[in-house]
mmCIF file of C-alpha atoms in Angstrom:
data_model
loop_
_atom_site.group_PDB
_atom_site.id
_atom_site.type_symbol
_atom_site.label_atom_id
_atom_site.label_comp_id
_atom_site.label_asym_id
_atom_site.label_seq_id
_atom_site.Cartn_x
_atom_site.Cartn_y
_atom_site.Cartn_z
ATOM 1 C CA UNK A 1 11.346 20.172 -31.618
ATOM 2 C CA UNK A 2 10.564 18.701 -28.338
ATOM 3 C CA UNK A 3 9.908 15.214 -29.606
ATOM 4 C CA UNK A 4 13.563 15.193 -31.103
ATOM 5 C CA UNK A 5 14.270 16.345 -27.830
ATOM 6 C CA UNK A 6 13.062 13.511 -25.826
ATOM 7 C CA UNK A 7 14.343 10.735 -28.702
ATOM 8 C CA UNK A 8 17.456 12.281 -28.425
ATOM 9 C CA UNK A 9 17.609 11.884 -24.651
ATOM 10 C CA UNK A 10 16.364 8.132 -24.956
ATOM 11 C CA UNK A 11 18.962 7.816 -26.919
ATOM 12 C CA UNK A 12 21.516 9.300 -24.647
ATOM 13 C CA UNK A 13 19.771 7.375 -21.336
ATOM 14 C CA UNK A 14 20.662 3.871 -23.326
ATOM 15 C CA UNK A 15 23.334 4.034 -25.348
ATOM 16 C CA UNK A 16 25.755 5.797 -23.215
ATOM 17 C CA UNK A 17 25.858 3.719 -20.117
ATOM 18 C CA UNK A 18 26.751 0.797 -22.316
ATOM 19 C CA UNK A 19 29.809 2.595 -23.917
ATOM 20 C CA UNK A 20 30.831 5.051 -21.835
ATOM 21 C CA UNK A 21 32.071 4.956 -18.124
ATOM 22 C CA UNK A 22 33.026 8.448 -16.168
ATOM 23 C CA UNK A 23 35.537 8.508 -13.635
ATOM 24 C CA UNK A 24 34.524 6.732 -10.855
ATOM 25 C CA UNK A 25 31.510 5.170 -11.951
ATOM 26 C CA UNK A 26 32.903 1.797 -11.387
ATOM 27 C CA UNK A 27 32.331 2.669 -7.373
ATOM 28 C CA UNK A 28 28.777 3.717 -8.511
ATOM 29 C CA UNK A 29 25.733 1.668 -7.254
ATOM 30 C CA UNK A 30 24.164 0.226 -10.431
ATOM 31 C CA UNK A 31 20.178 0.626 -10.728
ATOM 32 C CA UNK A 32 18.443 -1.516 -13.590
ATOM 33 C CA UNK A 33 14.879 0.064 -14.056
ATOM 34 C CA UNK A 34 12.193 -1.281 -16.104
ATOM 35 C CA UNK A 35 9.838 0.858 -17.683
ATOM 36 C CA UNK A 36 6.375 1.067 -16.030
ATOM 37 C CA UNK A 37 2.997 -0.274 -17.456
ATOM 38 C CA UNK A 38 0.396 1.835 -17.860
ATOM 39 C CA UNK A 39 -3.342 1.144 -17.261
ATOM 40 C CA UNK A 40 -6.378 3.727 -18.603
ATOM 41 C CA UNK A 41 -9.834 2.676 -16.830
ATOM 42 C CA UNK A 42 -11.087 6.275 -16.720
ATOM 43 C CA UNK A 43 -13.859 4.731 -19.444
ATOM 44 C CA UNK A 44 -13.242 8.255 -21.471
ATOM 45 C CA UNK A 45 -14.885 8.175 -24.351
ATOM 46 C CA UNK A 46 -11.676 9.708 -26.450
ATOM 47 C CA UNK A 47 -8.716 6.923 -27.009
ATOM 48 C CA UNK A 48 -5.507 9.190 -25.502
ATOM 49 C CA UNK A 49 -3.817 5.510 -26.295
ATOM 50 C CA UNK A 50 -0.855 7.550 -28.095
ATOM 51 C CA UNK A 51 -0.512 10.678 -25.889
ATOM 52 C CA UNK A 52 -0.378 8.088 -22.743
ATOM 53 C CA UNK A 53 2.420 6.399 -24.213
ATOM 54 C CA UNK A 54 4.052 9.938 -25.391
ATOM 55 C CA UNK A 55 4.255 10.806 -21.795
ATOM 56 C CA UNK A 56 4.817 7.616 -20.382
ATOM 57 C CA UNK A 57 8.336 7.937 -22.298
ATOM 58 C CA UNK A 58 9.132 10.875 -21.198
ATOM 59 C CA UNK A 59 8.239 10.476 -17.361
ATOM 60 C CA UNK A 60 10.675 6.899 -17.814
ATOM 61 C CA UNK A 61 13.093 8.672 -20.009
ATOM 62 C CA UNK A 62 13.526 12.289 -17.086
ATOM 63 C CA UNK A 63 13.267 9.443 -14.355
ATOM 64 C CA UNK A 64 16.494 7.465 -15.860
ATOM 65 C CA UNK A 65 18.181 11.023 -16.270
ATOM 66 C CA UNK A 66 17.532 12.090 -12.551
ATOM 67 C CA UNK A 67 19.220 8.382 -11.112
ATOM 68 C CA UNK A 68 21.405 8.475 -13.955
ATOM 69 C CA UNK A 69 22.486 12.418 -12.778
ATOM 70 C CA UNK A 70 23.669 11.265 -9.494
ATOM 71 C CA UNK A 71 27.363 10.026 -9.429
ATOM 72 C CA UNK A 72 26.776 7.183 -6.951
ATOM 73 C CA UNK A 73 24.248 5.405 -8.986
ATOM 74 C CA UNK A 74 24.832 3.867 -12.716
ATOM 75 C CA UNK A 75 22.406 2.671 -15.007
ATOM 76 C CA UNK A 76 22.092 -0.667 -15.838
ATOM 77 C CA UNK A 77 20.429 -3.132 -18.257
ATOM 78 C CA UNK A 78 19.691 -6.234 -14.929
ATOM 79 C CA UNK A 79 21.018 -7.753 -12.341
ATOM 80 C CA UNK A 80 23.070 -9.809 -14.594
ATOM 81 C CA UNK A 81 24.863 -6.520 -15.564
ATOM 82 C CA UNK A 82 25.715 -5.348 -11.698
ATOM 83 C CA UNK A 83 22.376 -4.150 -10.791
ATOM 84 C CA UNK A 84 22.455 -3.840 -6.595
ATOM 85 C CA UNK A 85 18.728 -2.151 -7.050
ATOM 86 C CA UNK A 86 16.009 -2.860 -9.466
ATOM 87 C CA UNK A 87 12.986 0.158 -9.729
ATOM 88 C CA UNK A 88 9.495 -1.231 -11.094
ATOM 89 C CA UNK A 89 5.955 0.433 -11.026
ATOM 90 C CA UNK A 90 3.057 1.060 -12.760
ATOM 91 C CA UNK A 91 0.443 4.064 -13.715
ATOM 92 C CA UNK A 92 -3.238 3.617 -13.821
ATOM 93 C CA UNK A 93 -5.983 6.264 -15.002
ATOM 94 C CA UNK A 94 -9.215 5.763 -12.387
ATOM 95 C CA UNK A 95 -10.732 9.082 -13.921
ATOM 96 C CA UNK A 96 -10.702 12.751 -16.022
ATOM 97 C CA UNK A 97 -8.418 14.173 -13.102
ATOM 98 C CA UNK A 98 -6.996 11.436 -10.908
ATOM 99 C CA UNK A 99 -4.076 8.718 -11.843
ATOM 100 C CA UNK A 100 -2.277 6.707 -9.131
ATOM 101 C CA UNK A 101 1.349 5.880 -9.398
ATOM 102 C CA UNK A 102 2.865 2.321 -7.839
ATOM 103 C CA UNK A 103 6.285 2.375 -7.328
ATOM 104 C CA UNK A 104 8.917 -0.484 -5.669
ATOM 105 C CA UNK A 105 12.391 -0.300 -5.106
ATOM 106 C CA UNK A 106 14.487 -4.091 -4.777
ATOM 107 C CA UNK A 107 17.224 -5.061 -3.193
ATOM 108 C CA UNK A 108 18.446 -7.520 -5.596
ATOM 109 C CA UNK A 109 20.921 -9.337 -3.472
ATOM 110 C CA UNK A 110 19.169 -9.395 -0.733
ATOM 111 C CA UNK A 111 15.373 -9.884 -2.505
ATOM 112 C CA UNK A 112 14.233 -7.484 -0.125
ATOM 113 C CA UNK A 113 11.490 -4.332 -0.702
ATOM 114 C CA UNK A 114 13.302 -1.399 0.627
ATOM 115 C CA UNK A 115 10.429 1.097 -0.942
ATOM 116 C CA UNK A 116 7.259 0.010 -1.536
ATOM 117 C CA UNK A 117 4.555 2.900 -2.361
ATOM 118 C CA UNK A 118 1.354 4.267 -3.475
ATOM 119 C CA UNK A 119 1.366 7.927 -4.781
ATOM 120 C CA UNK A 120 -1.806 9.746 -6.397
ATOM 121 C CA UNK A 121 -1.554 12.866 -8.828
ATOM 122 C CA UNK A 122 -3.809 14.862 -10.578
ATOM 123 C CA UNK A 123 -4.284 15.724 -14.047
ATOM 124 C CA UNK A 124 -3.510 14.022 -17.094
ATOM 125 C CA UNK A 125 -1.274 16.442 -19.351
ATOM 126 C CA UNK A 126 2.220 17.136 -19.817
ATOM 127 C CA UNK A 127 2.299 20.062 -16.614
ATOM 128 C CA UNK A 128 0.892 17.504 -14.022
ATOM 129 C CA UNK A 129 3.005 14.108 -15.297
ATOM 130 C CA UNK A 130 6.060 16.415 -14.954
ATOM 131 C CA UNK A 131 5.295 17.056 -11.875
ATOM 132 C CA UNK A 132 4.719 13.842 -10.749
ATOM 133 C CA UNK A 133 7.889 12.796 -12.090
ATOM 134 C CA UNK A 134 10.025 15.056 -9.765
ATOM 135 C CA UNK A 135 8.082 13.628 -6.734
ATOM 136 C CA UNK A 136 8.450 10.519 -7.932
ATOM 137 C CA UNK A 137 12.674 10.621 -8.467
ATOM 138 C CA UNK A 138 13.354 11.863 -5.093
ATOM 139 C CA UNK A 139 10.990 9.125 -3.297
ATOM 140 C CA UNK A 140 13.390 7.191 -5.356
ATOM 141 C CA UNK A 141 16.329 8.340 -4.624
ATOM 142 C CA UNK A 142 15.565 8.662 -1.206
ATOM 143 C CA UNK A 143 15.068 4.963 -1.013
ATOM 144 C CA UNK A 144 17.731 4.137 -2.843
ATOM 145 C CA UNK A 145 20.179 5.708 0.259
ATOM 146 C CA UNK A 146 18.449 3.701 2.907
ATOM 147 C CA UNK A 147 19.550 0.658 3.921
ATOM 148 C CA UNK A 148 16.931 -1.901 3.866
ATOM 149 C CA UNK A 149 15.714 -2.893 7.862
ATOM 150 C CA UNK A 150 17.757 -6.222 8.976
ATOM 151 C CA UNK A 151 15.568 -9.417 9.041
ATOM 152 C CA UNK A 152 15.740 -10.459 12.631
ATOM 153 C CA UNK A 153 13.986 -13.493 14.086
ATOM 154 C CA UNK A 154 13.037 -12.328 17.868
ATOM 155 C CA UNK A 155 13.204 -15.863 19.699
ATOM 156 C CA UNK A 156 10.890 -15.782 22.780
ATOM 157 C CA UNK A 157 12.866 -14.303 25.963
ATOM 158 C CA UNK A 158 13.445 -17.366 28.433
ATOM 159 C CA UNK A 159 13.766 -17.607 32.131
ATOM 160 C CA UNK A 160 16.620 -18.704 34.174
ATOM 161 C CA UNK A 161 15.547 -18.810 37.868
ATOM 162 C CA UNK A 162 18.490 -19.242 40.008
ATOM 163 C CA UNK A 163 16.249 -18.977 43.283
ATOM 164 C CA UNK A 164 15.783 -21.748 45.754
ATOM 165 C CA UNK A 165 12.348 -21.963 44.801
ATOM 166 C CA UNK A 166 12.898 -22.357 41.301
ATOM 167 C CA UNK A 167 10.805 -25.565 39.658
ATOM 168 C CA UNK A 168 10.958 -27.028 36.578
ATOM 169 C CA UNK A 169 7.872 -26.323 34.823
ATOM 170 C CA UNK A 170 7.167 -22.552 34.052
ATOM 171 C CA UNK A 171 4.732 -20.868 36.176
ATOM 172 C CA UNK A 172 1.770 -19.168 34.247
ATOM 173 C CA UNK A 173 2.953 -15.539 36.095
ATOM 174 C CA UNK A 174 5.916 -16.078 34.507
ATOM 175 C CA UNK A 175 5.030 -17.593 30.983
ATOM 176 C CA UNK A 176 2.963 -14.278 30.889
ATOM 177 C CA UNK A 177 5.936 -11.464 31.699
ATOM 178 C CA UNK A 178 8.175 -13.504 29.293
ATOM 179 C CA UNK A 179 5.550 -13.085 26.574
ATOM 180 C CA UNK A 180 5.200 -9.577 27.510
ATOM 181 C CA UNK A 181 8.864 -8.901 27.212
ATOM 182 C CA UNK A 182 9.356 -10.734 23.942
ATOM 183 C CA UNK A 183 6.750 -8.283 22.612
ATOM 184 C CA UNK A 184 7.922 -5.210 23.817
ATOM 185 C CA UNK A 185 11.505 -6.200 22.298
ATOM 186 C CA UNK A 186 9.895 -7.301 19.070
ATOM 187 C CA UNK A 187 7.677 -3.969 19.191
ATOM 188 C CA UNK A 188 10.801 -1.392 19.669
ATOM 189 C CA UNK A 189 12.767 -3.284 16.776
ATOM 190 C CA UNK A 190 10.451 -3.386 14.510
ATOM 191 C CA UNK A 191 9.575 0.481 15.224
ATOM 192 C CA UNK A 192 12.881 1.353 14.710
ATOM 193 C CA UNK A 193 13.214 1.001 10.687
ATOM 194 C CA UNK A 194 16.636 -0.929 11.238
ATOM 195 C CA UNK A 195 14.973 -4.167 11.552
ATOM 196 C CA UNK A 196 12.257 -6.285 9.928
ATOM 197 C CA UNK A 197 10.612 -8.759 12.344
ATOM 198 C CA UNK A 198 10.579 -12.199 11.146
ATOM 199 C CA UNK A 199 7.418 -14.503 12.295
ATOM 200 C CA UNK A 200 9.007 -17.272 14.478
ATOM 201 C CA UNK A 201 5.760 -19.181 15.177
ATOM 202 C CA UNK A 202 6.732 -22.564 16.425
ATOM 203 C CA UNK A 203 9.825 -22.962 14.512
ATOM 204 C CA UNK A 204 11.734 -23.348 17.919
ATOM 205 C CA UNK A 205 9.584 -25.592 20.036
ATOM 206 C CA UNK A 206 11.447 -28.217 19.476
ATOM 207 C CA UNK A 207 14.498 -26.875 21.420
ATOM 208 C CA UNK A 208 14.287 -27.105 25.097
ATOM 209 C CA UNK A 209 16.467 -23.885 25.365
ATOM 210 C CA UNK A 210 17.926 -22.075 22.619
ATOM 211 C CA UNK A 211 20.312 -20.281 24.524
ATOM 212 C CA UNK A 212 21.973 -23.895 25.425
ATOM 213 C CA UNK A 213 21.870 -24.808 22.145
ATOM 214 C CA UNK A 214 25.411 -23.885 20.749
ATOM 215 C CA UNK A 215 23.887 -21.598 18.738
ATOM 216 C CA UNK A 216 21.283 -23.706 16.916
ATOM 217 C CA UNK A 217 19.221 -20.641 16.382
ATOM 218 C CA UNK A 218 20.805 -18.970 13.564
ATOM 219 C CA UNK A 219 20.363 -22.172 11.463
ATOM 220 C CA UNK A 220 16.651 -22.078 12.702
ATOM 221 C CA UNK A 221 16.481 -18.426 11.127
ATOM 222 C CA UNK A 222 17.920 -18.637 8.341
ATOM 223 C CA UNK A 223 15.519 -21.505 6.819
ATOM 224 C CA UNK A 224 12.875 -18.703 8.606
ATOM 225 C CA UNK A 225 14.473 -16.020 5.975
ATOM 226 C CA UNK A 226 15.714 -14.063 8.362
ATOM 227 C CA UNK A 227 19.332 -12.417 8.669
ATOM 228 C CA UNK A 228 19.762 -12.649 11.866
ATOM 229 C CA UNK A 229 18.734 -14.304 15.546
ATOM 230 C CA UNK A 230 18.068 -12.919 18.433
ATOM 231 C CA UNK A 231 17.515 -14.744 21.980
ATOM 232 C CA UNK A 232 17.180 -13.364 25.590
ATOM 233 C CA UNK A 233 17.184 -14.838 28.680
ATOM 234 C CA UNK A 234 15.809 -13.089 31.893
ATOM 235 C CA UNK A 235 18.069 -14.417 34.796
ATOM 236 C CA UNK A 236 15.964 -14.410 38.305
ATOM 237 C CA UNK A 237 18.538 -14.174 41.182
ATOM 238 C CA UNK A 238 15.559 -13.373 43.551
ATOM 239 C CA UNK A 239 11.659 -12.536 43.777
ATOM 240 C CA UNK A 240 13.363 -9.158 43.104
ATOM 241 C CA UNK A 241 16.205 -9.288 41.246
ATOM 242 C CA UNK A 242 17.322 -10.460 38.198
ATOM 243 C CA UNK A 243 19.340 -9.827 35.212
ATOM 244 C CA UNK A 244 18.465 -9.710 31.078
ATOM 245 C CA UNK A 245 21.134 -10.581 28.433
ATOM 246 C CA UNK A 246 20.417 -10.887 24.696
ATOM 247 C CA UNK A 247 22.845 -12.388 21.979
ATOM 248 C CA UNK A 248 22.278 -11.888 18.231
ATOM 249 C CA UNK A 249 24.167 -13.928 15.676
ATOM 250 C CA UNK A 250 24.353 -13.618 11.179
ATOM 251 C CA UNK A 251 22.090 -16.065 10.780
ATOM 252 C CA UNK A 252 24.040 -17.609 7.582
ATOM 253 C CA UNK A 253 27.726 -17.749 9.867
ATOM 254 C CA UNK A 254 26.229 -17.861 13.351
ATOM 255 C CA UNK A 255 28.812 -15.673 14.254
ATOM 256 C CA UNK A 256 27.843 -13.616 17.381
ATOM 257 C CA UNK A 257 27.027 -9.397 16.185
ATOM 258 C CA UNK A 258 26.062 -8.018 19.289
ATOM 259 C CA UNK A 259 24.748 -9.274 22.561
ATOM 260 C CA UNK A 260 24.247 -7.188 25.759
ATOM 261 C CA UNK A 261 24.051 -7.797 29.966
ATOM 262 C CA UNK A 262 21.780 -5.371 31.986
ATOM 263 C CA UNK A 263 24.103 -6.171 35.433
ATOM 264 C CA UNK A 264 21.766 -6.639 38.272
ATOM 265 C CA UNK A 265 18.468 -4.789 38.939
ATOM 266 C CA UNK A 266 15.917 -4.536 41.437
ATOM 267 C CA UNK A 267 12.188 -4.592 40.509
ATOM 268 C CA UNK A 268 9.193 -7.073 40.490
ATOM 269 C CA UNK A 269 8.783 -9.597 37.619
ATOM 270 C CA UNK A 270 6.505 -6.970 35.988
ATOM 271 C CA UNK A 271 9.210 -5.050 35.620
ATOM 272 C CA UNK A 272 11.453 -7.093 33.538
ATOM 273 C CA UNK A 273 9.820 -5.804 29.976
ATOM 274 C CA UNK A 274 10.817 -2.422 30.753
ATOM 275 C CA UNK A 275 14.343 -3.190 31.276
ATOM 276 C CA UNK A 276 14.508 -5.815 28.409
ATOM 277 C CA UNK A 277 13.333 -2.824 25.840
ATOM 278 C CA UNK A 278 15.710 -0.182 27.449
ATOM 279 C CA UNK A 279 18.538 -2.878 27.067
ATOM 280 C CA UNK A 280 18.070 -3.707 23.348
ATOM 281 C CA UNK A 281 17.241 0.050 22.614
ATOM 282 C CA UNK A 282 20.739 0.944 24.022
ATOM 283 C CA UNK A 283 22.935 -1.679 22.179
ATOM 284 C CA UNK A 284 21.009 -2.384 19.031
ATOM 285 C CA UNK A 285 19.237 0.673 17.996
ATOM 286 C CA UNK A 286 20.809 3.888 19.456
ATOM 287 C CA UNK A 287 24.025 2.553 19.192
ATOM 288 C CA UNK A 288 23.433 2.576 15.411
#
């Protein structure tokens, strides 16, 4: 009785979708998931080949029911079919009691990893995969309602000395504060969970200035990957005060998305990573 069950509940999970559409589901997010290998190196000396694959079935077929439950998620074959997120994973036996469970979540569009995760359960009968099931589906589902972190390229934070004294190569005092506030800036975005921190390397070395260039960094991230660019400048009116601004543009339009002026402050140069990080915390990350 409970294998009819379960075919009869496969046979709902992939039929239906295909032939029958609720009201509303065409504003439903559509989810293609393939079903997950599975990989016995326990070295047990009994072959549980056919009970593996008995409840591999049925942890795929209750984990299609759970997404499939939800109103703002369809099923759906692939991407070609309207798929906005594609679930994958995998199930390994290491021993009698212990399995591990791999499961990733895609962005499709935007070829992006929003879940990425290693789970372990024990046991290896119909109680315990059950079990593991409902953890799994609401790691899932959980993932599948956050938006996947922005890839932002962090350009290095340049200096604009507007003193008297200013020369034109950079001092090594100052070289070292402007590293430490790109840092900090790259450390409190990347912290957040909105954003993804794209490696810049030397990608803009080439450009005397970026933030003279007409806005010749978004180009330079996008062929990094990213989304979007971000540059700052720290402006030095005098040995002690200066200003920080930051502009951040879609790296695919170069349209400007945000960008952000600190007004004057007073403090010495060491002091210019602690207002850089309290300016892009305000406008990028608690505004959100």
């Amino acid at each position: 009785m409970r294998c009819t069950r379960l075919i009869l509940s496969a046979f709902l999970l992939f039929v239906l979708p295909a032939t029958y559409s609720p009201a509303g589901a065409e504003a439903a997010i559509g989810v293609a998931m393939d079903d997950f290998s599975y990989t016995d190196t326990s070295a047990e000396p009994a072959n549980q080949t056919a009970a593996h694959e008995r409840r591999l079935s049925a942890f795929m077929a209750a984990l299609r029911r759970d997404i499939g439950a939800d109103r703002r998620y369809r099923l759906v074959p692939s991407a070609q079919d309207g798929a906005v997120f594609k679930v994958i994973g995998g199930i390994q036996k290491t021993s009698t009691l212990v399995q591990w469970a791999k499961v990733a979540v895609i962005d499709v569009g935007a070829k992006k990893l929003v879940m990425d995760k290693l789970y372990t359960f024990r046991g290896d009968n119909d109680e315990s995969w059950e079990r593991a099931e409902i953890f799994v589906s609401r790691e899932v589902m959980a993932a599948l309602g956050t938006p996947a972190p922005v890839a932002l390229a962090v350009f290095d934070f340049e200096l604009e000395d507007m003193t008297a004294a200013s020369a034109s190569a950079l001092a090594a005092s100052d070289a070292s504060y402007l590293a430490e506030v790109t840092s900090g800036v790259r450390d409190v975005l990347g912290q957040s969970g909105h954003y993804r921190i794209v490696d810049v390397g030397g990608a803009a070395a080439k450009a005397s200035t970026l933030r003279d260039c007409g806005g010749c960094e978004a180009s330079i991230a996008q062929k990094l990957g990213a989304d979007q660019s971000l540059i700052g400048v720290v402006r030095r009116v005098s040995r002690t005060e200066y200003t920080l601004g930051f502009q951040v543009r879609d790296a695919r339009t170069g349209a400007v998305l945000a960008r952000g002026d600190s007004g004057l402050r007073m403090g010495a140069d060491y002091s210019w990573k602690r207002g850089a990080v309290r300016l892009v915390s305000d406008r990028l990350i608690e505004s959100q």
